[in-house]
GROMACS .gro file of C-alpha atoms in nm:
model
  376
    1MET     CA    1  -0.592  -1.342  -0.080
    2ALA     CA    2  -0.968  -1.303  -0.058
    3ILE     CA    3  -1.153  -1.072   0.164
    4ASN     CA    4  -1.541  -1.039   0.217
    5ARG     CA    5  -1.746  -0.799   0.422
    6ARG     CA    6  -1.847  -1.056   0.664
    7HIS     CA    7  -1.476  -1.152   0.710
    8PHE     CA    8  -1.345  -0.806   0.739
    9ILE     CA    9  -1.622  -0.688   0.986
   10ALA     CA   10  -1.607  -0.974   1.210
   11SER     CA   11  -1.221  -0.999   1.228
   12ALA     CA   12  -1.160  -0.607   1.266
   13SER     CA   13  -1.425  -0.581   1.531
   14THR     CA   14  -1.296  -0.846   1.788
   15ILE     CA   15  -1.128  -0.669   2.046
   16LEU     CA   16  -0.828  -0.826   2.244
   17ALA     CA   17  -0.878  -0.878   2.627
   18THR     CA   18  -0.525  -0.797   2.713
   19PRO     CA   19  -0.308  -0.598   2.464
   20PHE     CA   20   0.057  -0.710   2.480
   21ILE     CA   21   0.284  -0.419   2.491
   22LEU     CA   22   0.661  -0.370   2.588
   23LYS     CA   23   0.696  -0.071   2.847
   24ALA     CA   24   1.033   0.101   2.850
   25HIS     CA   25   1.139  -0.102   3.143
   26ASP     CA   26   1.124  -0.424   2.946
   27ALA     CA   27   1.360  -0.263   2.677
   28LEU     CA   28   1.710  -0.356   2.806
   29SER     CA   29   1.895  -0.242   2.491
   30SER     CA   30   2.164   0.037   2.507
   31SER     CA   31   1.904   0.323   2.428
   32GLY     CA   32   1.593   0.454   2.543
   33SER     CA   33   1.483   0.539   2.184
   34VAL     CA   34   1.353   0.386   1.868
   35LYS     CA   35   1.428   0.481   1.506
   36VAL     CA   36   1.147   0.468   1.260
   37ILE     CA   37   1.123   0.486   0.921
   38ALA     CA   38   0.798   0.507   0.755
   39TRP     CA   39   0.561   0.636   0.492
   40GLY     CA   40   0.502   0.999   0.528
   41ASP     CA   41   0.161   0.979   0.650
   42TYR     CA   42   0.173   0.679   0.887
   43ILE     CA   43   0.315   0.802   1.224
   44GLN     CA   44   0.125   1.112   1.279
   45PRO     CA   45   0.171   1.336   1.613
   46ASN     CA   46  -0.119   1.173   1.793
   47ILE     CA   47   0.040   0.817   1.726
   48ALA     CA   48   0.392   0.926   1.805
   49ASP     CA   49   0.291   1.115   2.132
   50LYS     CA   50   0.086   0.822   2.262
   51PHE     CA   51   0.366   0.588   2.185
   52GLU     CA   52   0.610   0.808   2.398
   53LYS     CA   53   0.342   0.839   2.688
   54ASP     CA   54   0.264   0.491   2.707
   55THR     CA   55   0.623   0.349   2.701
   56GLY     CA   56   0.871   0.631   2.784
   57ILE     CA   57   1.079   0.535   2.458
   58ASN     CA   58   1.179   0.834   2.267
   59LEU     CA   59   1.057   0.810   1.891
   60GLU     CA   60   1.305   0.904   1.622
   61LEU     CA   61   1.106   0.920   1.295
   62THR     CA   62   1.245   0.944   0.941
   63THR     CA   63   0.982   0.926   0.637
   64TYR     CA   64   0.980   0.824   0.278
   65GLY     CA   65   0.731   0.863  -0.033
   66SER     CA   66   0.760   0.557  -0.212
   67ASN     CA   67   0.912   0.173  -0.177
   68ASP     CA   68   1.194   0.264  -0.404
   69GLU     CA   69   1.285   0.558  -0.172
   70ALA     CA   70   1.301   0.324   0.106
   71GLU     CA   71   1.451   0.057  -0.057
   72SER     CA   72   1.754   0.258  -0.183
   73THR     CA   73   1.783   0.436   0.156
   74ILE     CA   74   1.825   0.078   0.343
   75GLN     CA   75   2.039  -0.079   0.062
   76ALA     CA   76   2.265   0.253   0.064
   77ASN     CA   77   2.308   0.217   0.442
   78ALA     CA   78   2.358  -0.164   0.451
   79GLY     CA   79   2.069  -0.201   0.668
   80LYS     CA   80   2.207   0.032   0.950
   81GLY     CA   81   2.084   0.359   1.081
   82PHE     CA   82   1.709   0.249   1.173
   83ASP     CA   83   1.519   0.016   1.381
   84VAL     CA   84   1.187  -0.033   1.231
   85ILE     CA   85   1.052  -0.013   0.878
   86PHE     CA   86   0.708  -0.013   0.679
   87PRO     CA   87   0.797  -0.173   0.362
   88SER     CA   88   0.482  -0.300   0.120
   89ILE     CA   89   0.526  -0.676   0.213
   90THR     CA   90   0.544  -0.771  -0.170
   91ASN     CA   91   0.862  -0.582  -0.204
   92SER     CA   92   1.061  -0.774   0.068
   93GLN     CA   93   1.300  -0.874  -0.244
   94GLY     CA   94   1.403  -0.518  -0.249
   95TYR     CA   95   1.578  -0.557   0.088
   96THR     CA   96   1.801  -0.880  -0.023
   97ASN     CA   97   2.187  -0.844  -0.069
   98ALA     CA   98   2.427  -1.089  -0.079
   99SER     CA   99   2.646  -0.887   0.189
  100ALA     CA  100   2.340  -0.864   0.423
  101PRO     CA  101   2.307  -1.068   0.750
  102ASN     CA  102   2.118  -1.429   0.612
  103GLY     CA  103   2.121  -1.250   0.274
  104ILE     CA  104   1.851  -0.950   0.360
  105TYR     CA  105   1.860  -0.636   0.563
  106LEU     CA  106   1.570  -0.757   0.750
  107LYS     CA  107   1.578  -0.950   1.083
  108MET     CA  108   1.429  -1.283   1.141
  109LEU     CA  109   1.149  -1.185   1.382
  110ASP     CA  110   1.139  -1.356   1.737
  111MET     CA  111   0.779  -1.422   1.692
  112ASN     CA  112   0.771  -1.489   2.087
  113LYS     CA  113   0.793  -1.126   2.135
  114VAL     CA  114   0.524  -1.024   1.903
  115ASN     CA  115   0.152  -1.015   1.976
  116VAL     CA  116   0.083  -1.195   1.675
  117ASP     CA  117  -0.288  -1.292   1.810
  118ALA     CA  118  -0.351  -0.896   1.719
  119ILE     CA  119  -0.299  -0.948   1.347
  120ILE     CA  120  -0.602  -1.044   1.155
  121PRO     CA  121  -0.544  -1.438   1.101
  122SER     CA  122  -0.586  -1.449   0.712
  123PHE     CA  123  -0.347  -1.154   0.675
  124LEU     CA  124  -0.075  -1.327   0.899
  125ARG     CA  125  -0.132  -1.661   0.718
  126ASP     CA  126  -0.125  -1.513   0.332
  127SER     CA  127   0.159  -1.290   0.432
  128ALA     CA  128   0.416  -1.595   0.359
  129ALA     CA  129   0.313  -1.605  -0.009
  130LEU     CA  130   0.300  -1.238  -0.084
  131GLY     CA  131   0.687  -1.181   0.077
  132GLY     CA  132   0.660  -1.165   0.445
  133THR     CA  133   0.880  -1.467   0.486
  134PHE     CA  134   1.254  -1.509   0.397
  135ASN     CA  135   1.393  -1.869   0.381
  136GLY     CA  136   1.114  -1.990   0.577
  137LYS     CA  137   1.131  -1.739   0.869
  138GLN     CA  138   0.890  -1.434   0.918
  139VAL     CA  139   1.070  -1.111   0.849
  140LEU     CA  140   0.755  -0.879   0.780
  141LEU     CA  141   0.424  -0.858   0.978
  142PRO     CA  142   0.106  -0.731   0.812
  143PHE     CA  143   0.014  -0.402   0.919
  144ASP     CA  144  -0.253  -0.238   0.696
  145TRP     CA  145  -0.396  -0.261   0.354
  146GLY     CA  146  -0.533  -0.049   0.106
  147THR     CA  147  -0.588  -0.013  -0.266
  148GLU     CA  148  -0.540   0.163  -0.584
  149GLY     CA  149  -0.852   0.246  -0.769
  150ILE     CA  150  -1.010   0.561  -0.934
  151THR     CA  151  -1.044   0.907  -0.811
  152LEU     CA  152  -1.286   1.102  -0.978
  153ASN     CA  153  -1.425   1.465  -0.987
  154ARG     CA  154  -1.768   1.414  -1.082
  155SER     CA  155  -1.857   1.749  -1.147
  156LYS     CA  156  -1.622   1.723  -1.431
  157MET     CA  157  -1.659   1.352  -1.542
  158ASN     CA  158  -1.989   1.200  -1.407
  159ILE     CA  159  -1.921   0.813  -1.453
  160SER     CA  160  -2.131   0.576  -1.243
  161ASP     CA  161  -2.000   0.322  -1.007
  162SER     CA  162  -2.096   0.031  -1.202
  163ASP     CA  163  -1.964   0.156  -1.548
  164LEU     CA  164  -1.598   0.293  -1.393
  165SER     CA  165  -1.313   0.157  -1.571
  166TYR     CA  166  -0.932   0.204  -1.557
  167GLY     CA  167  -1.005   0.268  -1.955
  168ASP     CA  168  -1.182   0.606  -1.832
  169LEU     CA  169  -0.842   0.745  -1.811
  170TRP     CA  170  -0.818   0.736  -2.189
  171LYS     CA  171  -1.151   0.882  -2.280
  172PRO     CA  172  -1.164   1.193  -2.494
  173GLU     CA  173  -1.300   1.386  -2.192
  174ALA     CA  174  -0.993   1.326  -1.986
  175LYS     CA  175  -0.768   1.500  -2.236
  176GLY     CA  176  -0.512   1.671  -2.055
  177ALA     CA  177  -0.680   1.571  -1.716
  178ALA     CA  178  -0.561   1.214  -1.627
  179ALA     CA  179  -0.336   1.161  -1.307
  180PHE     CA  180  -0.146   0.842  -1.244
  181ARG     CA  181   0.162   0.683  -1.119
  182GLN     CA  182   0.353   0.536  -1.415
  183LYS     CA  183   0.418   0.196  -1.270
  184SER     CA  184   0.075   0.172  -1.173
  185VAL     CA  185  -0.115   0.274  -1.469
  186LEU     CA  186   0.063  -0.021  -1.645
  187MET     CA  187  -0.100  -0.241  -1.430
  188GLY     CA  188  -0.447  -0.052  -1.452
  189THR     CA  189  -0.417   0.000  -1.802
  190GLY     CA  190  -0.339  -0.362  -1.866
  191LEU     CA  191  -0.620  -0.503  -1.665
  192TYR     CA  192  -0.844  -0.290  -1.886
  193LEU     CA  193  -0.696  -0.405  -2.215
  194ASP     CA  194  -0.719  -0.771  -2.106
  195ALA     CA  195  -1.072  -0.733  -1.991
  196ILE     CA  196  -1.155  -0.628  -2.344
  197GLY     CA  197  -0.948  -0.872  -2.496
  198LYS     CA  198  -0.695  -0.611  -2.660
  199VAL     CA  199  -0.383  -0.745  -2.458
  200PRO     CA  200  -0.439  -1.106  -2.314
  201SER     CA  201  -0.259  -1.110  -1.985
  202ASN     CA  202  -0.444  -1.342  -1.749
  203ARG     CA  203  -0.552  -1.014  -1.552
  204MET     CA  204  -0.175  -0.914  -1.577
  205LEU     CA  205  -0.054  -1.202  -1.364
  206ASP     CA  206   0.132  -1.331  -1.682
  207VAL     CA  207   0.396  -1.048  -1.624
  208TYR     CA  208   0.535  -1.229  -1.331
  209LYS     CA  209   0.569  -1.555  -1.525
  210SER     CA  210   0.865  -1.460  -1.729
  211GLU     CA  211   1.068  -1.168  -1.870
  212ASP     CA  212   0.970  -1.237  -2.227
  213GLU     CA  213   0.572  -1.242  -2.111
  214ALA     CA  214   0.628  -0.917  -1.891
  215ARG     CA  215   0.796  -0.748  -2.206
  216ARG     CA  216   0.516  -0.868  -2.450
  217ILE     CA  217   0.237  -0.748  -2.218
  218TRP     CA  218   0.402  -0.398  -2.103
  219GLY     CA  219   0.515  -0.333  -2.439
  220ASP     CA  220   0.138  -0.365  -2.576
  221VAL     CA  221   0.014  -0.154  -2.286
  222THR     CA  222   0.287   0.108  -2.327
  223LYS     CA  223   0.196   0.149  -2.681
  224PHE     CA  224  -0.177   0.207  -2.603
  225ILE     CA  225  -0.093   0.468  -2.337
  226LEU     CA  226   0.146   0.650  -2.552
  227GLU     CA  227  -0.113   0.658  -2.828
  228HIS     CA  228  -0.337   0.850  -2.579
  229LYS     CA  229  -0.062   1.069  -2.440
  230ASP     CA  230  -0.241   1.381  -2.486
  231ASN     CA  231  -0.450   1.273  -2.173
  232PHE     CA  232  -0.168   1.311  -1.944
  233GLY     CA  233  -0.253   1.561  -1.676
  234ALA     CA  234  -0.001   1.485  -1.379
  235PHE     CA  235   0.240   1.220  -1.266
  236TRP     CA  236   0.247   1.129  -0.909
  237ASN     CA  237   0.499   0.918  -0.684
  238ASN     CA  238   0.367   0.979  -0.340
  239ALA     CA  239   0.044   1.086  -0.133
  240THR     CA  240   0.131   1.481  -0.163
  241GLU     CA  241   0.173   1.460  -0.554
  242ALA     CA  242  -0.135   1.268  -0.574
  243SER     CA  243  -0.351   1.508  -0.410
  244SER     CA  244  -0.187   1.793  -0.581
  245ALA     CA  245  -0.264   1.649  -0.910
  246PHE     CA  246  -0.636   1.751  -0.846
  247SER     CA  247  -0.616   2.032  -0.617
  248GLU     CA  248  -0.347   2.228  -0.836
  249ALA     CA  249  -0.322   2.052  -1.169
  250ASN     CA  250  -0.711   2.037  -1.195
  251CYS     CA  251  -0.700   1.683  -1.298
  252ALA     CA  252  -1.048   1.530  -1.336
  253ILE     CA  253  -0.968   1.159  -1.303
  254GLY     CA  254  -0.677   0.961  -1.167
  255GLN     CA  255  -0.536   0.622  -1.079
  256THR     CA  256  -0.466   0.664  -0.727
  257TRP     CA  257  -0.431   0.517  -0.370
  258ASP     CA  258  -0.753   0.522  -0.203
  259THR     CA  259  -0.644   0.759   0.058
  260THR     CA  260  -0.629   1.043  -0.222
  261GLY     CA  261  -0.979   1.022  -0.299
  262LEU     CA  262  -1.096   0.965   0.027
  263LEU     CA  263  -0.931   1.253   0.179
  264LEU     CA  264  -1.048   1.484  -0.108
  265ASN     CA  265  -1.415   1.374  -0.051
  266ARG     CA  266  -1.376   1.492   0.314
  267GLU     CA  267  -1.324   1.834   0.178
  268ASN     CA  268  -1.534   1.819  -0.146
  269SER     CA  269  -1.802   1.581  -0.200
  270ASP     CA  270  -1.751   1.630  -0.564
  271PHE     CA  271  -1.464   1.382  -0.545
  272VAL     CA  272  -1.502   1.024  -0.489
  273PHE     CA  273  -1.295   0.717  -0.491
  274ARG     CA  274  -1.427   0.386  -0.630
  275ALA     CA  275  -1.326   0.059  -0.772
  276PRO     CA  276  -1.297   0.005  -1.151
  277ARG     CA  277  -1.503  -0.298  -1.273
  278GLU     CA  278  -1.172  -0.467  -1.369
  279GLY     CA  279  -1.083  -0.516  -1.013
  280ILE     CA  280  -0.954  -0.261  -0.751
  281ILE     CA  281  -0.552  -0.302  -0.709
  282THR     CA  282  -0.488  -0.412  -0.344
  283TRP     CA  283  -0.147  -0.378  -0.138
  284LEU     CA  284  -0.050  -0.487   0.195
  285ASP     CA  285   0.190  -0.296   0.384
  286SER     CA  286   0.427  -0.436   0.677
  287MET     CA  287   0.624  -0.378   0.975
  288GLY     CA  288   0.969  -0.520   1.001
  289ILE     CA  289   1.294  -0.480   1.200
  290LEU     CA  290   1.625  -0.400   1.023
  291SER     CA  291   1.904  -0.613   1.030
  292GLY     CA  292   2.138  -0.332   1.177
  293ALA     CA  293   1.900  -0.231   1.437
  294GLU     CA  294   2.050  -0.094   1.756
  295ASN     CA  295   1.730  -0.079   1.940
  296THR     CA  296   1.593  -0.409   1.923
  297ASP     CA  297   1.386  -0.428   2.234
  298GLN     CA  298   1.231  -0.084   2.174
  299ALA     CA  299   1.171  -0.218   1.816
  300TYR     CA  300   0.931  -0.480   1.939
  301ALA     CA  301   0.787  -0.236   2.207
  302PHE     CA  302   0.700  -0.021   1.913
  303ILE     CA  303   0.559  -0.285   1.696
  304ASN     CA  304   0.337  -0.400   1.983
  305PHE     CA  305   0.219  -0.071   2.034
  306MET     CA  306   0.121  -0.041   1.666
  307LEU     CA  307  -0.073  -0.356   1.702
  308GLN     CA  308  -0.319  -0.221   1.954
  309PRO     CA  309  -0.656  -0.203   1.848
  310GLU     CA  310  -0.694   0.183   1.956
  311VAL     CA  311  -0.397   0.265   1.788
  312GLY     CA  312  -0.495   0.087   1.474
  313GLY     CA  313  -0.810   0.268   1.453
  314MET     CA  314  -0.629   0.611   1.515
  315PHE     CA  315  -0.428   0.518   1.212
  316ALA     CA  316  -0.716   0.432   0.981
  317ASN     CA  317  -0.871   0.759   1.090
  318ASN     CA  318  -0.525   0.949   1.040
  319THR     CA  319  -0.501   0.801   0.680
  320GLY     CA  320  -0.790   0.649   0.544
  321TYR     CA  321  -0.589   0.320   0.498
  322ASN     CA  322  -0.723  -0.005   0.667
  323SER     CA  323  -0.572  -0.162   0.978
  324ALA     CA  324  -0.484  -0.525   0.974
  325VAL     CA  325  -0.509  -0.537   1.362
  326VAL     CA  326  -0.791  -0.738   1.507
  327GLY     CA  327  -1.046  -0.489   1.680
  328ALA     CA  328  -0.929  -0.152   1.501
  329ALA     CA  329  -1.256  -0.121   1.346
  330ASP     CA  330  -1.435  -0.053   1.674
  331PHE     CA  331  -1.211   0.240   1.715
  332ALA     CA  332  -1.259   0.378   1.345
  333SER     CA  333  -1.453   0.696   1.303
  334ASP     CA  334  -1.804   0.700   1.162
  335GLU     CA  335  -1.670   0.901   0.873
  336PHE     CA  336  -1.403   0.631   0.814
  337LYS     CA  337  -1.685   0.368   0.817
  338ARG     CA  338  -1.902   0.551   0.598
  339GLN     CA  339  -1.629   0.576   0.319
  340PHE     CA  340  -1.533   0.216   0.358
  341ASN     CA  341  -1.906   0.094   0.309
  342GLU     CA  342  -1.927   0.317   0.014
  343VAL     CA  343  -1.598   0.192  -0.147
  344TYR     CA  344  -1.568  -0.160  -0.063
  345ARG     CA  345  -1.907  -0.312  -0.136
  346GLU     CA  346  -1.940  -0.690  -0.136
  347ASP     CA  347  -1.876  -0.691  -0.521
  348VAL     CA  348  -1.574  -0.491  -0.512
  349LEU     CA  349  -1.445  -0.694  -0.195
  350SER     CA  350  -1.481  -1.038  -0.397
  351ASN     CA  351  -1.304  -0.878  -0.724
  352MET     CA  352  -0.971  -0.759  -0.564
  353TRP     CA  353  -0.643  -0.775  -0.765
  354TRP     CA  354  -0.345  -0.821  -0.534
  355TRP     CA  355   0.002  -0.724  -0.599
  356GLN     CA  356   0.214  -1.034  -0.606
  357ALA     CA  357   0.558  -1.091  -0.464
  358ASP     CA  358   0.814  -0.927  -0.677
  359VAL     CA  359   1.022  -1.161  -0.884
  360PRO     CA  360   1.356  -1.101  -1.025
  361HIS     CA  361   1.274  -0.969  -1.361
  362PHE     CA  362   0.968  -0.771  -1.245
  363THR     CA  363   1.088  -0.425  -1.123
  364PRO     CA  364   1.373  -0.356  -1.366
  365VAL     CA  365   1.180  -0.442  -1.680
  366ARG     CA  366   0.877  -0.253  -1.547
  367ASN     CA  367   1.120   0.033  -1.495
  368GLU     CA  368   1.216   0.047  -1.866
  369PHE     CA  369   0.864   0.087  -1.952
  370VAL     CA  370   0.791   0.372  -1.669
  371GLU     CA  371   1.096   0.537  -1.833
  372ILE     CA  372   0.942   0.539  -2.173
  373ILE     CA  373   0.627   0.684  -2.048
  374THR     CA  374   0.792   0.954  -1.861
  375ASN     CA  375   0.992   1.064  -2.118
  376ALA     CA  376   0.670   1.060  -2.387
   0.00000   0.00000   0.00000
């Protein structure tokens, strides 16, 4: 998927004339509630309150901090107990199960009940290749996108935007001060080692080709990381831990989600989030309805509520992530727009590295190397 500034601004700033929302009286199932399980920072009070006020539907919210946590929860409950979920779209394979209806704990969506015109067309178009469909049917809808790059405290490590690299995590001046999520640093450091010709990997895309290639590449990347383990400052696995790596563990540099650096920057301008020259790692999150959902009509009402431009803008302002809703940019704050323009220059948008749809060997092999790094 390719994004450029003109495409993003043009797509995100076109407002729909008539938002399509199911009201409470349209939700004919047995309950006036909807049970949502989402990332911890996604459904903040201003969004929850507006949903309940606008629809009359009671929102029951459960949160998680990682895709692994979400997948294990749904697998353990056989797709029951919740109505709507927000997985990363590339992780749809984590919801497959031979015992699940149709082989997956996600419903085949009735696209006639979804305001699909509210989604930026290129995201919806490309969602199939990234994991949004199962057996040719749409199971996940694009909702928002964001990135992993470098959060940097420039009062401690003053590296220019043009020189910034994933390899900077391993510089001598980052000793004991580098923060990262183990499964992500395997990819970021891999991109760096590929760029300098030390571990060829076709920009890390070859780890998806076969188990043998994944083991070769991640094995060499892990060896390099362990040779620089004195730089380990903090591991993180969710947004709170990523922020704490800087605010409490005093890390100077880290490979983090964009929202980590952007929110730190709002409090202290010494912190910046920037794209490494090897390419910023990009993800696409989604919304879907679980196979065991008991409140299906309310679930569609919730999805269509979240696809309103105003709500997309509220979400972006709350989190720092980028909405996939047409027109959401018109409701984003000036601060959000400033940060977007600082980070996502045209050269950055043309050099994004997208997480690919998971293949069967990917997660179990990667987890082996994550464990090696963790135990180091």
